[in-house]
C-alpha cells in the first residue's frame, strides 16, 4: 500500500509516517518546504504550494489513500491576517488536492482521511459530545473546523471514501501544547487556566497516529472523534502533569481576564471546554494504548524524570 500524506512533517504526521514505516506502508508526502524533501525508497517528498494551487502531481503515483493534515499552527495570535492564514492554509490545501485529483481522473477509489478538530463542538462544561452532534461552536475554531470539514466532504464527488477525524488535544513531548505546560510546571509556574473546570479531551500522539491508520486499514468513512476514552478537566491535567514530573504546584489558577489580556482572543484555546466521546471508534474495534491521563503522561515523561533524577544525583544535588 502507498499513502500520500500532507502535513507529514508535523507532529501527528511524523508519528503516522513512523508507524507506516513499521508496517511496511510506503509514504509519499507533500511539503511546502523544499528543504524537507527526502527521496528514500519508502518515503518520498514532493513540493506543493497550496496558496498558489501548485502541486507536483507525481506525488499521486501508485497512491491508494490520502491522509490530509496540512494547516498552519493555530496557536498564534488570532489577528485578522493570522485568522485568514489559519483558515486558508487548510482550505487551499484541500482545494489543491481536489483540483489535482480531478484533473488526473483517477480510476481507483481513494480513501481520503482528513484531520478536523473537536473545536467544532460547542463550548460546554456539561455536554458529552458524540459525532452525531450537529451544533457548531460559535467561535473562530468552530467556523474553521466546519469549513474544513465541508471542503473535505467534496472529495466524495471524486468517488473517494471520505473519513474525518476530529482530533483532540494531542499529547507528546515533541510538540503541541504539552511541552509548554510541562515547562511551566518544571519551573514551578504550573497552574490551571481560568476556573480549571473546562474539559480537555486529549489523546496520546501514538494513539492518534494509530487511529488514522486504523481508519485507513478498515476503510472507515464519516466522522470519528480522535480523543481518548477519559477526558479530564484542565485542573486534573495540570495536577497529573505535576505528579508525573514530581514537582509541586504553588500558584493559584490563572484568571480568565489575565489570559485574555496576554493572549487576546486566542486564550479561547485554553479556556474552551469540550467533553468528547471515543465510543464510536471503539465500537469499530479500535483499542487505545493510553486510556487514562496518568498512563499517557507517564509514558511521555517518566524516562525524562528518571534521567533528571539520575543527573541530580550525579551532580551531587541529593548528597
Ligand atoms: N496537535 C493537536 O493537538 C491538534 C489538535 C486538533 C487538530 N489538529 C490538526 O491536525 C493537523 C496536524 O496537526 P499537527 O499537530 O501535526 O500540526 P503541525 O505539527 O503544526 O504540522 C502541520 C503541518 O502542516 C504543514 N503546513 C503548515 N502550513 C501550511 C500551509 N500554509 N499549507 C500547507 N501545509 C502547511 C506543515 O508541513 P510542511 O512544512 O512540510 O509543509 C506542518 O508540518 C493540523 O491541521 C492541526 O490543526 C492538531
Coordinates of C-alpha atoms and ligand atoms in Angstrom, one line a residue:
X1 CA 0.0 0.0 0.0
X2 CA 1.2 3.5 -0.7
X3 CA -0.3 6.5 1.1
X4 CA 0.1 10.2 0.3
X5 CA 0.3 12.4 3.4
X6 CA 0.1 16.2 3.6
X7 CA 1.5 17.8 6.8
X8 CA 3.6 14.7 7.2
X9 CA 6.5 16.7 8.6
X10 CA 4.4 17.9 11.6
X11 CA 3.8 16.4 15.0
X12 CA 1.0 13.9 14.0
X13 CA 2.4 13.4 10.5
X14 CA 5.7 12.2 11.8
X15 CA 4.1 9.7 14.2
X16 CA 2.0 8.4 11.3
X17 CA 5.0 8.1 9.0
X18 CA 6.9 6.2 11.7
X19 CA 4.0 3.8 12.0
X20 CA 3.8 3.4 8.2
X21 CA 7.5 2.5 8.2
X22 CA 6.9 -0.1 10.9
X23 CA 4.0 -1.6 9.0
X24 CA 5.7 -1.6 5.6
X25 CA 3.4 1.1 4.1
X26 CA 5.1 3.3 1.6
X27 CA 4.7 7.1 2.1
X28 CA 4.7 9.9 -0.4
X29 CA 4.3 13.3 1.2
X30 CA 3.7 16.8 0.2
X31 CA 5.6 19.7 1.8
X32 CA 5.6 23.4 1.4
X33 CA 9.3 23.5 2.4
X34 CA 11.8 22.3 -0.2
X35 CA 14.5 21.6 2.4
X36 CA 12.2 18.9 3.9
X37 CA 12.1 16.9 0.7
X38 CA 13.7 13.4 1.1
X39 CA 13.8 10.7 -1.6
X40 CA 14.1 7.4 0.2
X41 CA 12.7 4.1 -1.1
X42 CA 9.5 4.2 1.0
X43 CA 9.5 7.8 2.0
X44 CA 9.4 10.3 -0.9
X45 CA 8.8 14.0 -0.6
X46 CA 7.1 16.3 -3.2
X47 CA 6.8 20.0 -3.3
X48 CA 3.5 21.9 -3.2
X49 CA 2.4 25.4 -2.5
X50 CA -1.4 25.3 -1.9
X51 CA -1.8 29.0 -1.8
X52 CA -0.8 29.1 -5.5
X53 CA -2.7 25.9 -6.3
X54 CA 0.8 24.4 -7.1
X55 CA 1.4 20.7 -6.7
X56 CA 3.8 18.1 -8.1
X57 CA 1.3 15.6 -9.4
X58 CA 4.0 12.8 -9.4
X59 CA 3.1 12.5 -5.7
X60 CA -0.1 10.6 -6.7
X61 CA 1.7 7.7 -8.5
X62 CA 0.7 4.4 -7.0
X63 CA -1.3 6.0 -4.2
X64 CA -4.5 4.4 -2.9
X65 CA -5.0 6.5 0.1
X66 CA -4.5 10.2 1.2
X67 CA -4.1 11.5 4.7
X68 CA -4.6 15.2 5.0
X69 CA -3.1 17.0 8.0
X70 CA -1.9 20.2 6.4
X71 CA -2.5 23.5 8.1
X72 CA -0.6 26.3 9.9
X73 CA -0.4 26.2 13.7
X74 CA -3.5 27.7 15.3
X75 CA -1.6 28.7 18.4
X76 CA -0.6 32.1 17.1
X77 CA -2.3 35.4 17.9
X78 CA -5.8 35.5 16.3
X79 CA -5.3 38.7 14.5
X80 CA -7.3 39.2 11.3
X81 CA -4.4 38.3 8.9
X82 CA -3.4 35.3 11.1
X83 CA -7.0 34.0 11.1
X84 CA -7.1 34.3 7.4
X85 CA -3.8 32.2 7.2
X86 CA -5.1 29.6 9.6
X87 CA -8.3 29.1 7.5
X88 CA -6.8 29.4 4.0
X89 CA -3.9 27.1 4.7
X90 CA -6.5 24.3 5.3
X91 CA -8.9 25.2 2.6
X92 CA -6.2 25.9 0.0
X93 CA -4.6 22.5 0.7
X94 CA -7.9 20.7 0.2
X95 CA -8.7 22.6 -2.9
X96 CA -5.3 22.0 -4.4
X97 CA -5.6 18.2 -3.8
X98 CA -9.1 18.2 -5.2
X99 CA -8.2 20.0 -8.4
X100 CA -5.2 17.8 -9.0
X101 CA -7.2 14.6 -8.4
X102 CA -10.0 15.8 -10.6
X103 CA -7.6 16.5 -13.4
X104 CA -5.9 13.2 -13.1
X105 CA -9.2 11.5 -13.5
X106 CA -8.2 8.8 -11.0
X107 CA -9.9 5.5 -11.7
X108 CA -9.1 3.8 -8.4
X109 CA -11.4 4.5 -5.3
X110 CA -9.2 6.5 -3.0
X111 CA -9.5 6.5 0.8
X112 CA -9.4 10.1 1.9
X113 CA -8.9 10.7 5.6
X114 CA -8.7 14.3 6.8
X115 CA -7.9 15.9 10.1
X116 CA -10.6 18.1 11.8
X117 CA -10.8 19.3 15.4
X118 CA -13.0 18.9 18.4
X119 CA -13.2 22.7 18.5
X120 CA -16.2 22.2 16.2
X121 CA -18.3 21.2 19.3
X122 CA -19.9 23.9 21.3
X123 CA -18.1 25.1 24.4
X124 CA -19.8 23.4 27.3
X125 CA -18.9 22.2 30.8
X126 CA -21.8 19.7 30.9
X127 CA -22.4 18.2 27.5
X128 CA -20.8 15.0 26.4
X129 CA -20.3 15.1 22.6
X130 CA -20.7 12.2 20.1
X131 CA -20.2 12.5 16.4
X132 CA -24.0 13.0 16.0
X133 CA -23.9 16.5 17.5
X134 CA -24.9 19.0 14.7
X135 CA -24.4 22.3 16.6
X136 CA -21.2 24.1 15.8
X137 CA -19.3 26.2 18.3
X138 CA -19.9 29.9 17.8
X139 CA -16.2 30.8 17.6
X140 CA -13.4 31.1 15.2
X141 CA -12.4 27.5 15.9
X142 CA -15.9 26.3 15.3
X143 CA -16.0 28.2 12.0
X144 CA -12.6 26.9 10.8
X145 CA -13.5 23.3 11.7
X146 CA -16.9 23.4 10.0
X147 CA -15.5 24.9 6.7
X148 CA -12.5 22.4 6.8
X149 CA -15.0 19.5 7.1
X150 CA -17.3 20.8 4.3
X151 CA -14.2 21.2 2.0
X152 CA -13.3 17.6 2.9
X153 CA -16.7 16.3 2.1
X154 CA -16.3 17.5 -1.5
X155 CA -13.9 14.6 -2.1
X156 CA -17.0 12.3 -2.2
X157 CA -17.7 14.0 -5.6
X158 CA -14.5 12.4 -6.8
X159 CA -15.7 8.9 -5.7
X160 CA -13.3 9.0 -2.7
X161 CA -14.1 7.1 0.6
X162 CA -14.1 10.1 3.0
X163 CA -13.4 10.0 6.7
X164 CA -12.8 12.9 9.1
X165 CA -11.1 12.6 12.4
X166 CA -11.9 15.3 14.9
X167 CA -8.7 15.5 16.8
X168 CA -8.5 16.5 20.5
X169 CA -5.5 17.8 22.4
X170 CA -2.6 15.7 21.2
X171 CA -0.1 14.8 24.0
X172 CA 3.5 14.4 23.0
X173 CA 6.9 15.6 24.4
X174 CA 7.8 16.6 20.8
X175 CA 5.3 19.4 20.2
X176 CA 1.8 20.7 20.6
X177 CA 0.6 22.3 23.9
X178 CA 2.1 19.8 26.4
X179 CA 5.8 20.8 26.3
X180 CA 4.8 24.4 27.2
X181 CA 2.6 23.2 30.1
X182 CA 5.3 20.8 31.3
X183 CA 8.0 23.6 31.1
X184 CA 5.8 25.8 33.3
X185 CA 5.4 23.0 35.8
X186 CA 9.1 22.3 35.8
X187 CA 9.8 25.9 36.6
X188 CA 7.3 25.9 39.5
X189 CA 5.0 28.1 37.4
X190 CA 2.3 25.5 36.7
X191 CA -1.3 26.5 37.2
X192 CA -4.8 25.8 35.8
X193 CA -6.3 28.1 33.3
X194 CA -9.3 30.1 34.3
X195 CA -11.6 28.0 36.6
X196 CA -9.7 24.9 35.6
X197 CA -13.1 23.2 35.2
X198 CA -13.0 23.1 31.4
X199 CA -12.9 19.7 29.9
X200 CA -9.8 18.7 27.9
X201 CA -10.4 15.8 25.6
X202 CA -6.8 14.6 25.0
X203 CA -5.2 11.8 23.1
X204 CA -1.7 10.3 23.1
X205 CA 0.2 11.0 19.9
X206 CA 0.8 7.3 19.3
X207 CA -3.0 6.6 19.6
X208 CA -3.9 9.4 17.1
X209 CA -1.4 8.0 14.6
X210 CA -2.7 4.5 15.1
X211 CA -6.3 5.8 14.7
X212 CA -5.5 7.3 11.3
X213 CA -4.1 4.1 10.1
X214 CA -6.9 2.1 11.6
X215 CA -9.4 4.3 9.7
X216 CA -7.4 3.6 6.5
X217 CA -7.0 -0.2 7.0
X218 CA -10.7 -0.6 7.9
X219 CA -12.0 1.6 5.1
X220 CA -13.9 3.8 7.6
X221 CA -16.0 6.7 6.3
X222 CA -17.8 9.5 8.1
X223 CA -16.8 11.4 11.3
X224 CA -14.8 9.9 14.2
X225 CA -13.6 11.6 17.3
X226 CA -9.9 11.4 17.8
X227 CA -9.8 11.5 21.6
X228 CA -9.0 9.0 24.4
X229 CA -11.8 7.4 26.4
X230 CA -11.3 9.5 29.6
X231 CA -11.3 13.3 29.1
X232 CA -10.2 15.3 32.2
X233 CA -10.6 18.8 33.4
X234 CA -7.8 21.2 32.9
X235 CA -7.2 21.2 36.7
X236 CA -6.8 17.4 36.7
X237 CA -4.4 17.5 33.7
X238 CA -2.1 20.1 35.4
X239 CA -2.3 18.1 38.7
X240 CA -1.4 14.8 37.0
X241 CA 1.4 16.5 35.0
X242 CA 2.9 17.9 38.2
X243 CA 2.7 14.4 39.8
X244 CA 4.5 12.7 36.9
X245 CA 7.1 15.5 36.8
X246 CA 7.5 15.2 40.6
X247 CA 7.0 19.0 41.0
X248 CA 4.8 20.8 43.4
X249 CA 2.1 23.2 42.3
X250 CA 2.2 26.5 44.2
X251 CA 0.4 29.0 42.1
X252 CA -3.3 29.8 42.1
X253 CA -5.3 29.4 38.9
X254 CA -4.6 32.0 36.2
X255 CA -7.7 34.1 35.9
X256 CA -9.5 34.3 32.5
X257 CA -9.1 38.0 32.3
X258 CA -5.3 37.7 32.6
X259 CA -5.2 35.1 29.9
X260 CA -7.4 37.3 27.7
X261 CA -5.1 40.3 28.3
X262 CA -1.9 38.3 27.4
X263 CA -3.2 36.1 24.6
X264 CA -6.2 38.0 23.3
X265 CA -8.9 36.0 21.6
X266 CA -6.6 33.1 21.3
X267 CA -7.0 32.5 25.0
X268 CA -10.1 30.6 23.9
X269 CA -7.9 27.7 23.1
X270 CA -7.0 27.3 26.7
X271 CA -10.5 28.1 28.2
X272 CA -12.9 26.3 25.9
X273 CA -14.5 23.1 27.2
X274 CA -15.3 20.1 25.1
X275 CA -16.0 16.7 26.7
X276 CA -15.9 14.3 23.8
X277 CA -16.7 10.6 23.4
X278 CA -14.5 8.0 21.9
X279 CA -17.2 5.3 21.8
X280 CA -17.8 5.3 18.0
X281 CA -14.2 4.4 17.0
X282 CA -14.1 1.8 19.9
X283 CA -17.2 0.2 18.5
X284 CA -15.3 -0.2 15.2
X285 CA -12.7 -2.2 17.1
X286 CA -10.1 0.4 17.8
X287 CA -8.2 -0.3 21.1
X288 CA -6.4 2.6 22.8
X289 CA -2.9 2.1 24.2
X290 CA -3.5 5.0 26.5
X291 CA -6.9 5.2 28.2
X292 CA -6.0 7.4 31.2
X293 CA -4.2 10.6 31.5
X294 CA -1.8 9.2 34.2
X295 CA -0.6 6.4 31.9
X296 CA -0.3 8.7 28.9
X297 CA 1.8 11.3 30.8
X298 CA 3.9 8.7 32.5
X299 CA 4.7 7.2 29.1
X300 CA 5.7 10.6 27.8
X301 CA 7.7 11.9 30.8
X302 CA 8.8 9.0 33.0
X303 CA 12.1 8.4 31.2
X304 CA 12.8 12.1 31.3
X305 CA 12.1 12.3 35.1
X306 CA 14.3 9.3 35.7
X307 CA 17.1 10.9 33.7
X308 CA 16.7 14.2 35.6
X309 CA 16.8 12.4 38.9
X310 CA 19.9 10.5 37.9
X311 CA 21.6 13.7 36.7
X312 CA 20.7 15.4 40.0
X313 CA 22.3 12.6 42.0
X314 CA 25.4 12.6 39.8
X315 CA 25.7 16.3 40.1
X316 CA 25.6 15.9 43.9
X317 CA 22.2 17.7 44.4
X318 CA 21.0 15.0 46.7
X319 CA 24.3 14.4 48.5
Ligands
LIG1 N1 -1.8 18.7 17.6 C1 -3.0 18.9 18.1 O1 -3.3 18.9 19.3 C2 -4.2 19.0 17.1 C3 -5.5 19.1 17.6 C4 -6.6 19.2 16.7 C5 -6.3 19.3 15.3 N2 -5.1 19.2 14.9 C6 -4.9 19.4 13.4 O2 -4.2 18.3 12.9 C7 -3.3 18.7 11.8 C8 -1.9 18.2 12.2 O3 -1.6 18.6 13.5 P1 0.0 18.7 13.9 O4 -0.1 18.9 15.4 O5 0.7 17.6 13.4 O6 0.4 20.1 13.2 P2 1.9 20.6 12.9 O7 2.9 19.9 13.7 O8 1.8 22.1 13.0 O9 2.1 20.2 11.4 C9 1.3 20.7 10.4 C10 2.0 20.6 9.0 O10 1.2 21.3 8.1 C11 2.1 21.9 7.1 N3 1.7 23.3 6.8 C12 1.9 24.4 7.5 N4 1.5 25.5 6.9 C13 1.0 25.0 5.7 C14 0.4 25.7 4.7 N5 0.2 27.0 4.6 N6 0.0 25.0 3.6 C15 0.1 23.6 3.6 N7 0.7 23.0 4.6 C16 1.1 23.6 5.7 C17 3.5 21.8 7.6 O11 4.2 20.9 6.8 P3 5.3 21.4 5.7 O12 6.2 22.4 6.4 O13 6.1 20.1 5.4 O14 4.6 21.9 4.5 C18 3.4 21.2 9.0 O15 4.3 20.3 9.3 C19 -3.3 20.2 11.8 O16 -4.1 20.7 10.7 C20 -4.0 20.6 13.2 O17 -4.7 21.8 13.1 C21 -4.0 19.1 15.7

